[in-house]
PDB file of C-alpha atoms in Angstrom:
ATOM      1  CA  MET A   1      13.773  47.360  17.425  1.00  0.00           C
ATOM      2  CA  THR A   2      10.307  47.798  15.689  1.00  0.00           C
ATOM      3  CA  SER A   3      11.710  46.617  12.420  1.00  0.00           C
ATOM      4  CA  THR A   4      13.254  43.624  14.227  1.00  0.00           C
ATOM      5  CA  ILE A   5       9.933  42.531  15.740  1.00  0.00           C
ATOM      6  CA  MET A   6       8.067  43.138  12.325  1.00  0.00           C
ATOM      7  CA  LEU A   7      10.677  40.836  10.702  1.00  0.00           C
ATOM      8  CA  ARG A   8      10.260  38.225  13.397  1.00  0.00           C
ATOM      9  CA  THR A   9       6.574  38.486  13.335  1.00  0.00           C
ATOM     10  CA  GLY A  10       6.699  38.136   9.411  1.00  0.00           C
ATOM     11  CA  LEU A  11       8.968  35.211   9.723  1.00  0.00           C
ATOM     12  CA  ILE A  12       6.689  33.280  12.260  1.00  0.00           C
ATOM     13  CA  ARG A  13       3.579  33.976   9.903  1.00  0.00           C
ATOM     14  CA  PHE A  14       5.595  32.577   7.102  1.00  0.00           C
ATOM     15  CA  ILE A  15       6.625  29.341   8.874  1.00  0.00           C
ATOM     16  CA  GLN A  16       3.123  29.081  10.076  1.00  0.00           C
ATOM     17  CA  SER A  17       1.565  29.383   6.573  1.00  0.00           C
ATOM     18  CA  VAL A  18       4.173  26.886   5.170  1.00  0.00           C
ATOM     19  CA  ALA A  19       3.361  24.434   7.804  1.00  0.00           C
ATOM     20  CA  LEU A  20      -0.320  24.712   7.274  1.00  0.00           C
ATOM     21  CA  SER A  21       0.201  24.203   3.394  1.00  0.00           C
ATOM     22  CA  PHE A  22       2.289  21.176   3.917  1.00  0.00           C
ATOM     23  CA  MET A  23      -0.405  19.842   6.100  1.00  0.00           C
ATOM     24  CA  PHE A  24      -2.903  19.985   3.360  1.00  0.00           C
ATOM     25  CA  ILE A  25      -0.476  18.785   0.660  1.00  0.00           C
ATOM     26  CA  TYR A  26       0.742  15.801   2.757  1.00  0.00           C
ATOM     27  CA  PRO A  27      -1.579  15.373   5.791  1.00  0.00           C
ATOM     28  CA  PHE A  28       0.392  12.441   7.264  1.00  0.00           C
ATOM     29  CA  SER A  29       3.502  12.037   9.244  1.00  0.00           C
ATOM     30  CA  VAL A  30       5.670   8.882   9.815  1.00  0.00           C
ATOM     31  CA  ILE A  31       5.254   7.428  13.251  1.00  0.00           C
ATOM     32  CA  ALA A  32       8.672   7.607  14.720  1.00  0.00           C
ATOM     33  CA  GLU A  33       8.524   4.738  17.752  1.00  0.00           C
ATOM     34  CA  GLU A  34       9.256   1.241  16.666  1.00  0.00           C
ATOM     35  CA  ASP A  35       6.280  -0.812  17.464  1.00  0.00           C
ATOM     36  CA  HIS A  36       6.088  -3.464  14.591  1.00  0.00           C
ATOM     37  CA  SER A  37       2.960  -5.013  16.539  1.00  0.00           C
ATOM     38  CA  ALA A  38       1.038  -2.023  15.574  1.00  0.00           C
ATOM     39  CA  PHE A  39       0.844  -3.332  12.006  1.00  0.00           C
ATOM     40  CA  THR A  40      -1.498  -6.145  13.199  1.00  0.00           C
ATOM     41  CA  GLY A  41      -5.180  -5.716  12.652  1.00  0.00           C
ATOM     42  CA  VAL A  42      -8.038  -5.326  10.210  1.00  0.00           C
ATOM     43  CA  TRP A  43      -7.615  -2.466   7.772  1.00  0.00           C
ATOM     44  CA  TYR A  44     -10.190  -0.935   5.376  1.00  0.00           C
ATOM     45  CA  ILE A  45      -9.507   1.152   2.455  1.00  0.00           C
ATOM     46  CA  ASN A  46      -9.619   4.994   2.817  1.00  0.00           C
ATOM     47  CA  GLU A  47     -10.819   5.956  -0.902  1.00  0.00           C
ATOM     48  CA  GLU A  48     -10.413   9.663  -0.196  1.00  0.00           C
ATOM     49  CA  PHE A  49      -6.684   9.602   0.290  1.00  0.00           C
ATOM     50  CA  SER A  50      -5.952   6.456  -1.968  1.00  0.00           C
ATOM     51  CA  ASP A  51      -5.085   6.477  -5.549  1.00  0.00           C
ATOM     52  CA  ASP A  52      -7.651   5.163  -7.887  1.00  0.00           C
ATOM     53  CA  THR A  53      -6.186   1.982  -9.268  1.00  0.00           C
ATOM     54  CA  ASP A  54      -8.027   2.173 -12.466  1.00  0.00           C
ATOM     55  CA  LYS A  55      -6.610   5.486 -13.290  1.00  0.00           C
ATOM     56  CA  GLN A  56      -3.134   4.659 -12.330  1.00  0.00           C
ATOM     57  CA  VAL A  57      -3.274   1.565 -14.606  1.00  0.00           C
ATOM     58  CA  GLU A  58      -4.330   4.011 -17.422  1.00  0.00           C
ATOM     59  CA  GLU A  59      -1.566   6.448 -16.389  1.00  0.00           C
ATOM     60  CA  ALA A  60       1.106   3.628 -16.728  1.00  0.00           C
ATOM     61  CA  ILE A  61      -0.372   2.660 -20.151  1.00  0.00           C
ATOM     62  CA  LYS A  62      -0.161   6.384 -21.331  1.00  0.00           C
ATOM     63  CA  GLU A  63       3.319   6.770 -19.900  1.00  0.00           C
ATOM     64  CA  ALA A  64       4.593   3.789 -21.785  1.00  0.00           C
ATOM     65  CA  GLY A  65       3.256   5.234 -25.197  1.00  0.00           C
ATOM     66  CA  GLY A  66       0.138   3.123 -25.451  1.00  0.00           C
ATOM     67  CA  LYS A  67      -3.535   4.095 -25.826  1.00  0.00           C
ATOM     68  CA  ILE A  68      -6.566   3.341 -23.652  1.00  0.00           C
ATOM     69  CA  GLY A  69      -8.760   0.940 -25.194  1.00  0.00           C
ATOM     70  CA  ARG A  70     -12.158  -0.265 -24.578  1.00  0.00           C
ATOM     71  CA  THR A  71     -12.776  -2.661 -21.676  1.00  0.00           C
ATOM     72  CA  LYS A  72     -15.664  -5.229 -21.270  1.00  0.00           C
ATOM     73  CA  LYS A  73     -16.106  -3.800 -17.566  1.00  0.00           C
ATOM     74  CA  LYS A  74     -17.453  -0.459 -17.100  1.00  0.00           C
ATOM     75  CA  GLY A  75     -16.809   1.762 -13.900  1.00  0.00           C
ATOM     76  CA  LYS A  76     -14.819   1.059 -10.749  1.00  0.00           C
ATOM     77  CA  GLY A  77     -12.516  -2.248 -11.055  1.00  0.00           C
ATOM     78  CA  ARG A  78     -12.632  -2.451 -14.666  1.00  0.00           C
ATOM     79  CA  TYR A  79      -9.021  -3.661 -15.057  1.00  0.00           C
ATOM     80  CA  LYS A  80      -9.461  -6.099 -12.306  1.00  0.00           C
ATOM     81  CA  GLY A  81      -9.648  -9.808 -13.200  1.00  0.00           C
ATOM     82  CA  GLY A  82      -7.394 -11.998 -15.355  1.00  0.00           C
ATOM     83  CA  PRO A  83      -5.487 -15.390 -15.217  1.00  0.00           C
ATOM     84  CA  PRO A  84      -4.911 -16.824 -11.909  1.00  0.00           C
ATOM     85  CA  GLU A  85      -1.270 -16.132 -12.002  1.00  0.00           C
ATOM     86  CA  GLN A  86      -1.887 -12.298 -11.885  1.00  0.00           C
ATOM     87  CA  ALA A  87      -4.116 -12.661  -8.868  1.00  0.00           C
ATOM     88  CA  LEU A  88      -1.537 -11.038  -6.564  1.00  0.00           C
ATOM     89  CA  TYR A  89      -1.648  -7.672  -8.440  1.00  0.00           C
ATOM     90  CA  ASP A  90      -5.475  -7.744  -8.307  1.00  0.00           C
ATOM     91  CA  HIS A  91      -5.567  -8.309  -4.586  1.00  0.00           C
ATOM     92  CA  ILE A  92      -2.933  -5.954  -3.392  1.00  0.00           C
ATOM     93  CA  SER A  93      -4.226  -3.128  -5.577  1.00  0.00           C
ATOM     94  CA  TYR A  94      -8.089  -3.514  -5.446  1.00  0.00           C
ATOM     95  CA  ASP A  95      -9.268  -5.233  -2.299  1.00  0.00           C
ATOM     96  CA  GLU A  96     -10.907  -3.075   0.308  1.00  0.00           C
ATOM     97  CA  ILE A  97      -9.983  -4.861   3.292  1.00  0.00           C
ATOM     98  CA  LEU A  98      -6.631  -6.374   4.551  1.00  0.00           C
ATOM     99  CA  HIS A  99      -6.209  -8.540   7.500  1.00  0.00           C
ATOM    100  CA  PHE A 100      -2.480  -7.838   8.759  1.00  0.00           C
ATOM    101  CA  ASP A 101      -1.006 -10.497  11.206  1.00  0.00           C
ATOM    102  CA  TYR A 102       2.408 -10.264  12.447  1.00  0.00           C
ATOM    103  CA  ASP A 103       4.091 -12.804  14.749  1.00  0.00           C
ATOM    104  CA  ARG A 104       7.796 -12.122  14.530  1.00  0.00           C
ATOM    105  CA  PRO A 105       9.172 -13.034  11.947  1.00  0.00           C
ATOM    106  CA  GLU A 106       5.985 -14.290  10.176  1.00  0.00           C
ATOM    107  CA  PHE A 107       3.668 -12.036   8.330  1.00  0.00           C
ATOM    108  CA  ARG A 108       0.385 -13.390   7.206  1.00  0.00           C
ATOM    109  CA  LEU A 109      -1.737 -10.972   4.975  1.00  0.00           C
ATOM    110  CA  ARG A 110      -5.457 -12.031   4.219  1.00  0.00           C
ATOM    111  CA  TYR A 111      -7.328 -10.483   1.348  1.00  0.00           C
ATOM    112  CA  GLU A 112     -10.811 -10.942  -0.142  1.00  0.00           C
ATOM    113  CA  GLU A 113     -11.941 -14.298  -1.863  1.00  0.00           C
ATOM    114  CA  GLY A 114      -9.632 -16.339   0.675  1.00  0.00           C
ATOM    115  CA  PHE A 115      -6.335 -15.001  -0.916  1.00  0.00           C
ATOM    116  CA  GLU A 116      -3.584 -15.079   1.589  1.00  0.00           C
ATOM    117  CA  ARG A 117       0.209 -14.417   1.719  1.00  0.00           C
ATOM    118  CA  VAL A 118       2.567 -15.793   4.130  1.00  0.00           C
ATOM    119  CA  PHE A 119       6.169 -14.522   4.306  1.00  0.00           C
ATOM    120  CA  HIS A 120       9.111 -13.665   6.803  1.00  0.00           C
ATOM    121  CA  SER A 121      11.605 -11.024   7.640  1.00  0.00           C
ATOM    122  CA  ASP A 122      14.399 -13.725   8.202  1.00  0.00           C
ATOM    123  CA  ASN A 123      15.334 -14.429   4.818  1.00  0.00           C
ATOM    124  CA  ARG A 124      13.107 -17.322   4.364  1.00  0.00           C
ATOM    125  CA  ARG A 125      10.881 -17.446   1.099  1.00  0.00           C
ATOM    126  CA  ARG A 126       7.151 -18.213   1.493  1.00  0.00           C
ATOM    127  CA  SER A 127       4.332 -18.250  -0.843  1.00  0.00           C
ATOM    128  CA  ALA A 128       1.014 -16.735  -1.579  1.00  0.00           C
ATOM    129  CA  SER A 129      -1.989 -18.601  -2.924  1.00  0.00           C
ATOM    130  CA  ALA A 130      -5.633 -18.513  -3.108  1.00  0.00           C
ATOM    131  CA  ARG A 131      -7.428 -20.938  -0.647  1.00  0.00           C
ATOM    132  CA  GLY A 132      -7.952 -24.468  -1.981  1.00  0.00           C
ATOM    133  CA  SER A 133      -5.457 -24.245  -4.850  1.00  0.00           C
ATOM    134  CA  ALA A 134      -3.696 -27.530  -5.852  1.00  0.00           C
ATOM    135  CA  LYS A 135      -0.474 -28.138  -4.190  1.00  0.00           C
ATOM    136  CA  ARG A 136       1.402 -28.626  -7.404  1.00  0.00           C
ATOM    137  CA  GLU A 137       0.440 -25.222  -8.663  1.00  0.00           C
ATOM    138  CA  ARG A 138       2.947 -22.607  -8.858  1.00  0.00           C
ATOM    139  CA  LYS A 139       3.032 -20.110  -6.063  1.00  0.00           C
ATOM    140  CA  ASP A 140       3.801 -16.437  -5.612  1.00  0.00           C
ATOM    141  CA  PHE A 141       6.959 -15.931  -3.476  1.00  0.00           C
ATOM    142  CA  ALA A 142       7.676 -12.826  -1.229  1.00  0.00           C
ATOM    143  CA  PHE A 143      10.758 -11.498   0.748  1.00  0.00           C
ATOM    144  CA  ALA A 144      10.256  -9.050   3.710  1.00  0.00           C
ATOM    145  CA  SER A 145      12.707  -6.679   5.546  1.00  0.00           C
ATOM    146  CA  TRP A 146      12.234  -3.838   8.147  1.00  0.00           C
ATOM    147  CA  SER A 147      13.876  -0.436   7.492  1.00  0.00           C
ATOM    148  CA  GLY A 148      14.251   1.493  10.778  1.00  0.00           C
ATOM    149  CA  ALA A 149      11.001   2.120  12.615  1.00  0.00           C
ATOM    150  CA  ASN A 150       7.593   1.253  11.074  1.00  0.00           C
ATOM    151  CA  LYS A 151       8.704   0.787   7.640  1.00  0.00           C
ATOM    152  CA  LEU A 152       8.243  -2.618   5.939  1.00  0.00           C
ATOM    153  CA  PHE A 153       9.745  -3.489   2.462  1.00  0.00           C
ATOM    154  CA  VAL A 154       8.212  -6.504   0.659  1.00  0.00           C
ATOM    155  CA  GLU A 155       9.570  -7.952  -2.678  1.00  0.00           C
ATOM    156  CA  SER A 156       7.301 -10.296  -4.436  1.00  0.00           C
ATOM    157  CA  ARG A 157       7.620 -12.687  -7.454  1.00  0.00           C
ATOM    158  CA  PRO A 158       4.091 -13.339  -8.610  1.00  0.00           C
ATOM    159  CA  ARG A 159       3.433 -16.562 -10.759  1.00  0.00           C
ATOM    160  CA  ASP A 160       3.197 -14.773 -14.034  1.00  0.00           C
ATOM    161  CA  GLY A 161       7.094 -14.033 -13.942  1.00  0.00           C
ATOM    162  CA  GLY A 162       6.784 -10.192 -13.061  1.00  0.00           C
ATOM    163  CA  ARG A 163       7.591  -8.606  -9.729  1.00  0.00           C
ATOM    164  CA  THR A 164       6.274  -6.019  -7.139  1.00  0.00           C
ATOM    165  CA  SER A 165       7.908  -3.899  -4.611  1.00  0.00           C
ATOM    166  CA  GLU A 166       5.691  -2.723  -1.783  1.00  0.00           C
ATOM    167  CA  VAL A 167       6.452  -0.272   1.199  1.00  0.00           C
ATOM    168  CA  TYR A 168       4.097  -0.681   4.351  1.00  0.00           C
ATOM    169  CA  THR A 169       4.486   2.424   6.701  1.00  0.00           C
ATOM    170  CA  LEU A 170       2.438   3.562   9.815  1.00  0.00           C
ATOM    171  CA  VAL A 171       1.551   7.112   9.603  1.00  0.00           C
ATOM    172  CA  LYS A 172      -0.545   9.527  11.528  1.00  0.00           C
ATOM    173  CA  SER A 173      -3.036  11.931  10.325  1.00  0.00           C
ATOM    174  CA  SER A 174      -2.011  15.424  11.026  1.00  0.00           C
ATOM    175  CA  GLN A 175      -5.770  16.379  11.243  1.00  0.00           C
ATOM    176  CA  THR A 176      -7.205  13.588  13.397  1.00  0.00           C
ATOM    177  CA  GLY A 177      -4.141  11.980  15.076  1.00  0.00           C
ATOM    178  CA  GLU A 178      -5.473   8.584  13.721  1.00  0.00           C
ATOM    179  CA  VAL A 179      -2.923   5.922  12.823  1.00  0.00           C
ATOM    180  CA  LEU A 180      -3.216   4.872   9.275  1.00  0.00           C
ATOM    181  CA  LEU A 181      -1.485   2.207   7.243  1.00  0.00           C
ATOM    182  CA  GLN A 182       0.020   3.622   4.041  1.00  0.00           C
ATOM    183  CA  VAL A 183       1.018   1.158   1.246  1.00  0.00           C
ATOM    184  CA  GLU A 184       3.045   2.134  -1.725  1.00  0.00           C
ATOM    185  CA  LEU A 185       2.937  -0.314  -4.651  1.00  0.00           C
ATOM    186  CA  ASN A 186       5.376  -0.491  -7.554  1.00  0.00           C
ATOM    187  CA  LEU A 187       3.666  -3.281  -9.782  1.00  0.00           C
ATOM    188  CA  ASN A 188       5.522  -4.816 -12.813  1.00  0.00           C
ATOM    189  CA  PRO A 189       3.329  -7.680 -14.250  1.00  0.00           C
ATOM    190  CA  LEU A 190       5.281  -9.608 -16.997  1.00  0.00           C
ATOM    191  CA  LEU A 191       3.453  -8.821 -20.018  1.00  0.00           C
ATOM    192  CA  PHE A 192       2.291  -5.219 -19.142  1.00  0.00           C
ATOM    193  CA  SER A 193       3.840  -2.323 -20.844  1.00  0.00           C
ATOM    194  CA  GLY A 194       5.429  -0.545 -17.864  1.00  0.00           C
ATOM    195  CA  PRO A 195       5.310  -0.242 -13.958  1.00  0.00           C
ATOM    196  CA  ILE A 196       2.216   0.785 -12.278  1.00  0.00           C
ATOM    197  CA  TYR A 197       2.743   2.953  -9.091  1.00  0.00           C
ATOM    198  CA  ILE A 198      -0.235   3.013  -6.656  1.00  0.00           C
ATOM    199  CA  LYS A 199      -0.491   4.624  -3.076  1.00  0.00           C
ATOM    200  CA  ARG A 200      -3.365   3.036  -0.843  1.00  0.00           C
ATOM    201  CA  ILE A 201      -4.304   4.449   2.603  1.00  0.00           C
ATOM    202  CA  TYR A 202      -5.965   2.105   5.057  1.00  0.00           C
ATOM    203  CA  GLN A 203      -7.643   2.904   8.385  1.00  0.00           C
ATOM    204  CA  ARG A 204      -8.140   0.424  11.318  1.00  0.00           C
ATOM    205  CA  ALA A 205     -11.633  -1.247  11.528  1.00  0.00           C
ATOM    206  CA  GLN A 206     -12.818   0.747  14.480  1.00  0.00           C
ATOM    207  CA  TYR A 207     -12.389   3.854  12.687  1.00  0.00           C
ATOM    208  CA  LYS A 208     -14.244   2.710   9.441  1.00  0.00           C
ATOM    209  CA  LYS A 209     -17.248   5.093   8.889  1.00  0.00           C
TER     210      LYS A 209
END
């Protein structure tokens, strides 16, 4: 009897330690209930839990066998900026504020410098462009689809001929209970040496410190 109790006690302690370590390794859990409207709002980047975009770019360069060269810019955002046809990559991977509007089936995502994306989840193709761009200018296209509860997949075709795969998921902090927006990016610029993987975590405006 005593050995059985000790075994159960040890098992309980082991489960608790595993759960606690998992909480620190991955401090978020996916929200189960389906509430697509919860995506709507103003979101600010949480740098503590987000990948450093510059470091992820350099990691992709090294993964493809390249070398990190000198850049004209120093510090944060040193890889941001380039030709207009690559603006989509910059905005989704560097901008600190995301305005997310969803009015079924339309999505409208607004970034810094007036950059806006409009797309739908009913198989329509829509564009993304900077405010004031010429009507004849080639546009970025995006396609969206829901997968289960609170997980949105977006496929984009930027103007440079490359592509992006984006996954937007509402998650909850296991420490504070705060609802966060997790964005997983797989960026494939046409003339880049390999894919760039970036995870970004956003918090709602009212939680911004």
